[in-house]
Short mmCIF file of C-alpha atoms in Angstrom, two decimals:
data_model
loop_
_atom_site.label_atom_id
_atom_site.label_comp_id
_atom_site.label_asym_id
_atom_site.label_seq_id
_atom_site.Cartn_x
_atom_site.Cartn_y
_atom_site.Cartn_z
CA MET Q 1 0.00 0.00 0.00
CA ARG Q 2 2.84 2.39 0.80
CA THR Q 3 4.22 2.00 -2.70
CA CYS Q 4 0.74 2.49 -4.05
CA LEU Q 5 0.37 5.84 -2.28
CA LYS Q 6 3.64 7.15 -3.67
CA ASP Q 7 2.89 6.07 -7.21
CA PRO Q 8 -0.34 7.65 -8.53
CA ILE Q 9 -0.18 5.69 -11.77
CA LEU Q 10 0.04 2.33 -10.00
CA ARG Q 11 -2.71 3.39 -7.59
CA GLN Q 12 -5.17 4.36 -10.30
CA ARG Q 13 -4.68 1.10 -12.20
CA SER Q 14 -5.32 -1.17 -9.25
CA ASN Q 15 -7.77 0.54 -6.92
CA PHE Q 16 -10.56 2.14 -8.95
CA LEU Q 17 -14.03 1.74 -7.34
CA ASN Q 18 -12.44 0.42 -4.17
CA ARG Q 19 -13.50 2.69 -1.32
CA ASN Q 20 -10.98 1.07 1.02
CA THR Q 21 -8.06 2.58 -0.91
CA PRO Q 22 -7.15 6.16 -1.91
CA PRO Q 23 -9.30 7.67 -4.68
CA HIS Q 24 -8.59 7.08 -8.34
CA ILE Q 25 -7.18 10.11 -10.16
CA ALA Q 26 -10.33 10.15 -12.33
CA THR Q 27 -12.44 10.56 -9.18
CA LEU Q 28 -10.34 13.54 -8.11
CA VAL Q 29 -10.77 15.06 -11.58
CA ILE Q 30 -14.55 14.72 -11.46
CA ILE Q 31 -15.10 15.98 -7.92
CA THR Q 32 -12.91 18.99 -8.74
CA GLY Q 33 -14.85 19.59 -11.93
CA ALA Q 34 -18.20 19.58 -10.14
CA GLY Q 35 -17.52 22.97 -8.56
CA ALA Q 36 -16.11 24.43 -11.77
CA LEU Q 37 -19.15 23.26 -13.74
CA ASN Q 38 -21.59 24.72 -11.26
CA MET Q 39 -19.84 28.08 -11.26
CA ASN Q 40 -19.46 28.40 -15.04
CA ILE Q 41 -22.52 26.78 -16.58
CA VAL Q 42 -24.81 29.61 -15.50
CA LEU Q 43 -22.74 32.34 -17.21
CA PRO Q 44 -24.61 32.38 -20.57
CA SER Q 45 -27.94 32.48 -18.67
CA LEU Q 46 -27.28 35.66 -16.67
CA PRO Q 47 -28.99 38.01 -19.15
CA GLY Q 48 -31.94 35.61 -19.41
CA ILE Q 49 -32.27 35.39 -15.62
CA ALA Q 50 -32.25 39.21 -15.42
CA SER Q 51 -35.09 39.34 -17.92
CA TYR Q 52 -37.07 36.49 -16.31
CA PHE Q 53 -37.08 38.04 -12.84
CA ASP Q 54 -37.09 41.64 -14.15
CA VAL Q 55 -33.95 42.69 -12.28
CA SER Q 56 -30.83 44.55 -13.41
CA TYR Q 57 -27.76 42.77 -14.77
CA SER Q 58 -25.63 44.12 -11.91
CA TYR Q 59 -28.07 42.47 -9.48
CA VAL Q 60 -28.02 39.17 -11.35
CA GLN Q 61 -24.22 39.27 -11.28
CA LEU Q 62 -24.52 38.40 -7.58
CA LEU Q 63 -25.03 34.84 -8.81
CA ILE Q 64 -21.29 34.97 -9.63
CA SER Q 65 -19.73 37.50 -7.23
CA ALA Q 66 -21.75 36.56 -4.12
CA TYR Q 67 -21.30 32.89 -5.02
CA LEU Q 68 -17.54 33.39 -5.04
CA ALA Q 69 -17.61 35.24 -1.71
CA ALA Q 70 -19.70 32.51 -0.08
CA THR Q 71 -17.38 29.90 -1.57
CA ALA Q 72 -14.42 31.60 0.10
CA ILE Q 73 -16.12 31.45 3.50
CA MET Q 74 -17.20 27.86 2.95
CA GLN Q 75 -13.61 26.72 2.40
CA LEU Q 76 -12.61 28.07 5.82
CA ILE Q 77 -15.05 25.59 7.33
CA ILE Q 78 -14.63 22.62 5.01
CA GLY Q 79 -10.82 22.44 5.33
CA PRO Q 80 -10.71 22.05 9.13
CA LEU Q 81 -13.74 19.74 9.06
CA SER Q 82 -11.89 17.38 6.74
CA ASP Q 83 -8.77 17.47 8.94
CA ARG Q 84 -10.95 16.55 11.92
CA TYR Q 85 -13.45 14.06 10.44
CA GLY Q 86 -11.78 12.96 7.20
CA ARG Q 87 -12.03 13.86 3.51
CA ARG Q 88 -14.60 11.19 2.59
CA PRO Q 89 -17.51 11.96 5.01
CA VAL Q 90 -17.19 15.72 4.49
CA MET Q 91 -17.33 15.21 0.73
CA ILE Q 92 -20.41 12.99 0.87
CA ILE Q 93 -22.37 15.35 3.12
CA SER Q 94 -21.38 18.38 1.03
CA ILE Q 95 -22.63 16.86 -2.21
CA SER Q 96 -25.91 15.85 -0.59
CA ILE Q 97 -26.50 19.44 0.56
CA PHE Q 98 -25.55 20.68 -2.90
CA LEU Q 99 -28.21 18.52 -4.54
CA ALA Q 100 -30.94 19.92 -2.26
CA ALA Q 101 -29.78 23.49 -2.98
CA THR Q 102 -29.81 22.85 -6.73
CA LEU Q 103 -33.44 21.74 -6.54
CA LEU Q 104 -34.21 25.01 -4.76
CA CYS Q 105 -32.61 26.92 -7.63
CA ILE Q 106 -34.56 25.02 -10.28
CA PHE Q 107 -37.92 25.73 -8.64
CA ALA Q 108 -37.14 29.27 -7.46
CA THR Q 109 -40.11 31.64 -7.80
CA SER Q 110 -38.14 34.82 -7.08
CA PHE Q 111 -34.62 36.02 -7.65
CA GLU Q 112 -34.05 36.11 -3.89
CA MET Q 113 -34.94 32.42 -3.65
CA LEU Q 114 -32.61 31.64 -6.56
CA LEU Q 115 -29.80 33.59 -4.91
CA ALA Q 116 -30.34 31.77 -1.60
CA GLY Q 117 -30.15 28.40 -3.33
CA ARG Q 118 -27.06 29.53 -5.18
CA MET Q 119 -25.35 30.46 -1.90
CA ILE Q 120 -26.09 27.03 -0.40
CA GLN Q 121 -24.71 25.43 -3.55
CA THR Q 122 -21.25 26.67 -2.56
CA VAL Q 123 -20.74 23.54 -0.44
CA ILE Q 124 -19.68 21.89 -3.69
CA VAL Q 125 -16.35 23.71 -3.29
CA SER Q 126 -15.44 20.80 -1.02
CA GLY Q 127 -14.45 18.96 -4.20
CA LEU Q 128 -11.90 21.61 -5.11
CA ALA Q 129 -10.43 21.95 -1.61
CA LEU Q 130 -10.43 18.30 -0.61
CA SER Q 131 -9.03 16.94 -3.85
CA ARG Q 132 -5.91 19.06 -3.26
CA ALA Q 133 -5.72 17.97 0.37
CA ALA Q 134 -6.12 14.32 -0.65
CA VAL Q 135 -3.30 14.63 -3.17
CA ARG Q 136 -1.01 16.10 -0.51
CA ASP Q 137 -1.98 13.24 1.80
CA MET Q 138 -0.62 10.83 -0.79
CA VAL Q 139 2.49 12.38 -2.36
CA ASP Q 140 5.27 14.92 -1.69
CA THR Q 141 5.31 18.59 -2.77
CA ASP Q 142 6.75 18.50 -6.30
CA GLU Q 143 4.87 15.35 -7.17
CA ALA Q 144 1.72 16.96 -5.76
CA ALA Q 145 2.15 19.89 -8.17
CA SER Q 146 2.51 17.44 -11.04
CA MET Q 147 -0.50 15.38 -9.98
CA ILE Q 148 -2.66 18.47 -9.39
CA GLY Q 149 -1.67 19.63 -12.87
CA TYR Q 150 -2.96 16.43 -14.43
CA ILE Q 151 -6.11 16.54 -12.31
CA THR Q 152 -6.95 20.10 -13.29
CA MET Q 153 -6.11 19.34 -16.93
CA GLY Q 154 -8.83 16.72 -16.93
CA MET Q 155 -11.10 18.93 -14.86
CA ALA Q 156 -10.77 21.71 -17.47
CA LEU Q 157 -12.92 19.64 -19.81
CA VAL Q 158 -15.92 20.26 -17.55
CA PRO Q 159 -15.94 24.08 -17.57
CA MET Q 160 -14.95 24.02 -21.23
CA VAL Q 161 -18.13 22.27 -22.29
CA GLY Q 162 -20.26 23.61 -19.42
CA PRO Q 163 -20.88 27.13 -20.76
CA MET Q 164 -21.42 25.75 -24.27
CA ILE Q 165 -24.04 23.31 -23.00
CA GLY Q 166 -25.53 25.97 -20.75
CA GLY Q 167 -25.80 28.47 -23.60
CA ILE Q 168 -27.50 26.02 -25.94
CA LEU Q 169 -29.92 24.75 -23.28
CA ASP Q 170 -30.70 28.34 -22.24
CA GLU Q 171 -31.80 29.21 -25.76
CA ILE Q 172 -33.95 26.07 -26.04
CA PHE Q 173 -35.37 25.49 -22.54
CA GLY Q 174 -34.57 28.58 -20.48
CA TRP Q 175 -32.20 29.30 -17.59
CA GLN Q 176 -33.45 26.44 -15.39
CA ALA Q 177 -31.83 23.92 -17.73
CA ALA Q 178 -28.33 24.88 -16.58
CA PHE Q 179 -29.19 24.00 -12.98
CA SER Q 180 -30.75 20.72 -14.14
CA VAL Q 181 -27.42 19.74 -15.68
CA SER Q 182 -25.68 20.56 -12.38
CA LEU Q 183 -28.20 18.37 -10.55
CA VAL Q 184 -27.62 15.34 -12.79
CA PHE Q 185 -23.84 15.77 -12.61
CA GLY Q 186 -24.03 16.12 -8.83
CA VAL Q 187 -25.87 12.80 -8.50
CA LEU Q 188 -23.20 11.07 -10.57
CA VAL Q 189 -20.43 12.64 -8.48
CA LEU Q 190 -22.09 11.50 -5.25
CA LEU Q 191 -22.25 7.91 -6.50
CA LEU Q 192 -18.61 8.01 -7.55
CA VAL Q 193 -17.45 9.39 -4.19
CA VAL Q 194 -19.39 6.73 -2.27
CA LEU Q 195 -17.98 3.94 -4.42
CA ASP Q 196 -14.38 5.06 -4.90
CA MET Q 197 -13.16 7.78 -2.53
CA GLY Q 198 -11.26 6.01 0.20
CA GLU Q 199 -10.10 8.04 3.19
CA THR Q 200 -6.64 9.61 2.80
CA ASN Q 201 -6.51 11.50 6.10
CA LYS Q 202 -5.00 8.79 8.28
CA ASN Q 203 -4.20 11.11 11.20
CA PRO Q 204 -7.30 13.21 11.95
CA THR Q 205 -7.04 15.88 14.64
CA MET Q 206 -8.64 15.33 18.01
CA SER Q 207 -11.09 18.24 17.92
CA PHE Q 208 -12.61 20.73 15.48
CA LYS Q 209 -11.75 23.60 17.83
CA ALA Q 210 -8.10 22.54 17.92
CA GLN Q 211 -8.06 22.43 14.13
CA PHE Q 212 -9.25 26.04 13.90
CA GLY Q 213 -6.56 26.87 16.44
CA ALA Q 214 -3.97 25.73 13.92
CA TYR Q 215 -4.67 28.67 11.60
CA PRO Q 216 -2.17 30.96 13.43
CA GLU Q 217 0.58 28.49 12.59
CA LEU Q 218 -0.25 28.95 8.91
CA VAL Q 219 -0.64 32.72 9.20
CA ARG Q 220 2.88 33.02 10.63
CA SER Q 221 4.37 31.22 7.63
CA ARG Q 222 5.83 33.54 5.00
CA ARG Q 223 5.89 30.76 2.44
CA PHE Q 224 2.18 30.07 2.99
CA TRP Q 225 1.35 33.73 2.30
CA GLY Q 226 3.59 33.75 -0.74
CA TYR Q 227 1.94 30.72 -2.30
CA ALA Q 228 -1.60 31.68 -1.22
CA LEU Q 229 -1.36 35.24 -2.57
CA SER Q 230 0.31 34.01 -5.73
CA ALA Q 231 -2.66 31.68 -6.26
CA ALA Q 232 -5.08 34.51 -5.48
CA PHE Q 233 -3.58 36.97 -7.93
CA THR Q 234 -2.96 34.34 -10.59
CA SER Q 235 -6.58 33.21 -10.54
CA GLY Q 236 -7.75 36.81 -10.08
CA SER Q 237 -7.42 37.46 -13.79
CA PHE Q 238 -9.79 34.55 -14.47
CA PHE Q 239 -12.37 35.73 -11.93
CA ALA Q 240 -12.24 39.26 -13.36
CA PHE Q 241 -12.90 37.62 -16.72
CA LEU Q 242 -15.91 35.76 -15.30
CA GLY Q 243 -17.37 39.00 -13.94
CA GLY Q 244 -17.03 41.01 -17.14
CA ALA Q 245 -16.99 38.56 -20.04
CA PRO Q 246 -20.80 38.16 -20.33
CA TYR Q 247 -21.26 41.94 -20.53
CA VAL Q 248 -18.45 42.39 -23.06
CA SER Q 249 -19.67 39.48 -25.15
CA ILE Q 250 -23.35 40.35 -25.35
CA ASN Q 251 -23.34 44.17 -25.14
CA MET Q 252 -20.09 44.98 -26.96
CA LEU Q 253 -19.42 42.04 -29.27
CA GLY Q 254 -23.06 41.12 -29.99
CA LEU Q 255 -22.74 37.42 -29.19
CA ARG Q 256 -25.63 35.09 -28.37
CA PRO Q 257 -25.47 32.94 -25.19
CA SER Q 258 -24.50 29.85 -27.17
CA GLU Q 259 -21.72 31.77 -28.94
CA LEU Q 260 -20.41 33.03 -25.62
CA GLY Q 261 -20.18 29.44 -24.42
CA ALA Q 262 -18.27 28.43 -27.54
CA TYR Q 263 -15.73 31.25 -27.29
CA PHE Q 264 -15.37 30.59 -23.57
CA ALA Q 265 -13.95 27.19 -24.53
CA LEU Q 266 -10.80 28.90 -25.82
CA THR Q 267 -9.92 29.85 -22.25
CA ALA Q 268 -10.49 26.30 -21.06
CA VAL Q 269 -8.35 24.89 -23.89
CA GLY Q 270 -5.52 27.19 -22.83
CA TYR Q 271 -6.00 26.15 -19.22
CA MET Q 272 -5.86 22.49 -20.15
CA ALA Q 273 -2.65 23.02 -22.11
CA GLY Q 274 -1.12 24.82 -19.14
CA ASN Q 275 -2.13 21.99 -16.83
CA PHE Q 276 -0.46 19.51 -19.17
CA LEU Q 277 2.76 21.55 -19.07
CA SER Q 278 2.52 21.71 -15.29
CA GLY Q 279 2.05 17.96 -15.02
CA ARG Q 280 4.97 17.40 -17.36
CA TYR Q 281 7.50 19.89 -15.99
CA ALA Q 282 6.60 20.96 -12.41
CA LYS Q 283 8.54 18.12 -10.82
CA ARG Q 284 11.50 18.78 -13.12
CA VAL Q 285 11.85 22.59 -12.88
CA GLY Q 286 10.22 23.23 -9.50
CA ILE Q 287 7.00 24.89 -8.45
CA ASN Q 288 8.46 28.38 -7.98
CA THR Q 289 9.65 28.63 -11.57
CA MET Q 290 6.23 27.45 -12.78
CA LEU Q 291 4.56 30.17 -10.69
CA LEU Q 292 6.54 32.94 -12.36
CA ALA Q 293 6.31 31.55 -15.89
CA GLY Q 294 2.53 31.20 -15.81
CA ASN Q 295 1.93 34.77 -14.70
CA ILE Q 296 4.24 36.12 -17.38
CA VAL Q 297 2.34 34.19 -20.05
CA ALA Q 298 -1.03 35.46 -18.77
CA GLY Q 299 0.20 39.05 -18.62
CA CYS Q 300 1.48 38.87 -22.19
CA GLY Q 301 -1.96 37.72 -23.31
CA MET Q 302 -3.62 40.76 -21.73
CA ILE Q 303 -1.10 43.11 -23.33
CA GLY Q 304 -1.79 41.48 -26.70
CA SER Q 305 -5.55 42.00 -26.36
CA ILE Q 306 -5.14 45.64 -25.30
CA ILE Q 307 -2.92 46.36 -28.30
CA THR Q 308 -5.29 44.54 -30.67
CA PHE Q 309 -8.35 46.52 -29.53
CA SER Q 310 -6.40 49.79 -29.63
CA MET Q 311 -5.73 49.09 -33.31
CA GLY Q 312 -9.47 49.05 -33.98
CA ALA Q 313 -10.21 45.30 -33.92
CA THR Q 314 -13.83 44.34 -33.21
CA HIS Q 315 -13.84 40.58 -33.79
CA PRO Q 316 -14.60 38.38 -30.73
CA LEU Q 317 -11.18 36.75 -31.12
CA ALA Q 318 -9.57 40.08 -30.22
CA PHE Q 319 -10.93 39.37 -26.76
CA PHE Q 320 -11.35 35.61 -26.44
CA GLY Q 321 -8.33 34.67 -28.53
CA PHE Q 322 -6.01 36.27 -26.01
CA MET Q 323 -7.98 34.83 -23.11
CA ALA Q 324 -6.49 31.51 -24.16
CA PHE Q 325 -3.12 32.86 -22.98
CA MET Q 326 -4.68 33.79 -19.66
CA GLY Q 327 -5.97 30.22 -19.37
CA LEU Q 328 -2.56 28.86 -20.37
CA GLY Q 329 -0.80 30.94 -17.72
CA ASN Q 330 -3.29 29.94 -15.03
CA GLY Q 331 -2.87 26.30 -15.96
CA ILE Q 332 0.90 26.56 -15.62
CA SER Q 333 0.90 28.46 -12.31
CA LEU Q 334 -2.06 27.34 -10.23
CA PRO Q 335 -1.17 23.65 -9.70
CA SER Q 336 2.21 24.73 -8.31
CA ALA Q 337 0.68 27.48 -6.17
CA ASN Q 338 -1.89 25.08 -4.72
CA ALA Q 339 0.74 22.41 -4.12
CA GLY Q 340 2.83 24.98 -2.27
CA VAL Q 341 -0.11 26.06 -0.14
CA VAL Q 342 -0.84 22.55 1.14
CA SER Q 343 2.83 21.60 1.54
CA VAL Q 344 4.04 24.35 3.89
CA ARG Q 345 2.56 22.48 6.87
CA PRO Q 346 1.67 18.95 5.62
CA HIS Q 347 -0.15 18.02 8.86
CA LEU Q 348 -2.53 20.92 8.20
CA ALA Q 349 -3.17 20.17 4.54
CA GLY Q 350 -6.96 20.46 4.81
CA SER Q 351 -6.87 23.71 6.76
CA ALA Q 352 -4.24 25.13 4.41
CA ALA Q 353 -6.33 24.18 1.37
CA GLY Q 354 -9.35 25.83 2.98
CA LEU Q 355 -7.60 29.06 4.00
CA GLY Q 356 -5.68 29.30 0.74
CA GLY Q 357 -8.83 28.62 -1.23
CA ALA Q 358 -10.72 31.25 0.76
CA LEU Q 359 -8.09 33.86 -0.08
CA MET Q 360 -8.15 32.85 -3.74
CA ILE Q 361 -11.92 32.75 -4.17
CA GLY Q 362 -12.52 35.77 -1.90
CA GLY Q 363 -10.11 37.86 -3.92
CA GLY Q 364 -11.77 36.55 -7.05
CA ALA Q 365 -15.17 37.73 -5.79
CA VAL Q 366 -13.83 41.26 -5.34
CA LEU Q 367 -12.29 41.31 -8.81
CA SER Q 368 -15.45 39.85 -10.32
CA VAL Q 369 -17.51 42.70 -8.87
CA LEU Q 370 -14.95 45.30 -9.93
CA SER Q 371 -14.81 44.08 -13.51
CA GLY Q 372 -18.58 44.19 -13.84
CA ALA Q 373 -18.85 47.62 -12.18
CA MET Q 374 -16.10 49.19 -14.29
CA LEU Q 375 -17.66 48.24 -17.63
CA GLY Q 376 -20.13 50.50 -19.39
CA PRO Q 377 -21.36 51.46 -22.88
CA GLN Q 378 -18.51 53.96 -23.36
CA THR Q 379 -15.63 52.08 -21.74
CA GLY Q 380 -15.02 49.32 -24.22
CA PRO Q 381 -13.35 46.16 -22.88
CA TYR Q 382 -10.31 48.05 -21.53
CA PRO Q 383 -11.24 48.12 -17.80
CA ILE Q 384 -11.44 44.35 -17.55
CA LEU Q 385 -8.25 43.90 -19.60
CA TYR Q 386 -6.24 46.29 -17.42
CA LEU Q 387 -7.63 44.70 -14.27
CA MET Q 388 -6.60 41.23 -15.48
CA LEU Q 389 -3.14 42.52 -16.44
CA LEU Q 390 -2.65 44.09 -13.02
CA SER Q 391 -3.66 40.85 -11.33
CA SER Q 392 -1.09 38.90 -13.37
CA VAL Q 393 1.62 41.42 -12.51
CA PHE Q 394 0.93 41.02 -8.79
CA GLY Q 395 0.89 37.23 -9.23
CA ALA Q 396 4.36 37.39 -10.78
CA GLY Q 397 5.47 39.62 -7.91
CA MET Q 398 4.37 37.06 -5.34
CA ALA Q 399 6.19 34.33 -7.27
CA LEU Q 400 9.38 36.41 -7.02
CA TYR Q 401 8.72 36.86 -3.31
CA VAL Q 402 8.48 33.08 -2.80
CA MET Q 403 11.76 32.69 -4.68
CA HIS Q 404 13.33 35.29 -2.39
CA VAL Q 405 12.17 33.41 0.71
CA ALA Q 406 13.47 30.15 -0.77
CA ARG Q 407 16.92 31.72 -1.28
CA GLN Q 408 16.92 32.89 2.33
CA VAL Q 409 16.07 29.38 3.47
CA ALA Q 410 18.90 27.98 1.36
CA LEU Q 411 21.29 30.42 2.98
CA GLY Q 412 20.07 29.51 6.43
CA GLU Q 413 18.78 32.99 7.17
CA LEU Q 414 15.28 31.84 8.18
CA LYS Q 415 14.30 29.07 10.52
CA GLN Q 416 10.52 29.51 10.46
CA VAL Q 417 9.04 30.23 7.05
#
């Protein structure tokens, strides 16, 4: 079994659908994708929801920005819970609550009811947080970055097709269809977790209160802050994109919901390619180098889009074509950032994943709101592009900071990092 835990390939070949062993890599891909699908599939339906409930677009955007904020808070709870009670039971209970909340969304009779159901749906973030914690339970830091890269590469397929499916179903059946897809997918994920996700947390903490008390140990770690803020700024460009892309697409580029979903796939393709590069090279070149490289790639994409629009381009590819570089950069950087977050204090992997995820998603919520608020009929797409560029620049800065701390460690200048 010990060899099995250190070799993900061997483990996935011999233990699939065996809930007494660690989860198959495909299971980790799917439970991670559940949260991404639920967040993204509703994007093409936002204008339709605004019309259906007769509310403003800025109000409907709460389905994204408030969802992200609630997701950040949820991770602060889910991480310590999994360190105390285990990854498997927390995952099963979370998905069950998610299914009930999705039914509430489908049958909502007011926007307030829909928003309430959407907030409860955030428990599905357990898949994102606990898959990273489970990986760190099984392998060491550099191998964790590689494995997370492969997991998120597979997971990228879900949000890639999600908006496309959501856009098509929205045009045919209305906005409720997107939530129906989430419901069906959630049922399948629950079955898979029950059948395959063995417990990886072999040393649970003695009390939930004690687990929360471990947060100060993480907060005092400079490396934790470096990796967590790098992840937050790196993903910030994507969340700013989520907040503003529907407005840019429909009001500035004249796209239909189904077309928005199709162009959105370019970002996911870039993300998948970045994840592949991360899986291939993170163990070889190190997670810090991957952090810096990904943010540079994303920043170059934003600069390219700004220059293209300034030259008078109006085609959707002037926006979405360069978003593929943002996806590529995120795919290169984020697996390494997340692996770093959960590796600073391995015995607190769940809490670290929760706190790091809260910082990442919470920052994303702020940027999502900003990107939507900054856009208007006279602004063009520039506010969102500059916001995404700034986020990438800060992400690169945090990568350099982590490298600086690593050099100090190598020189013996720091004992507690």
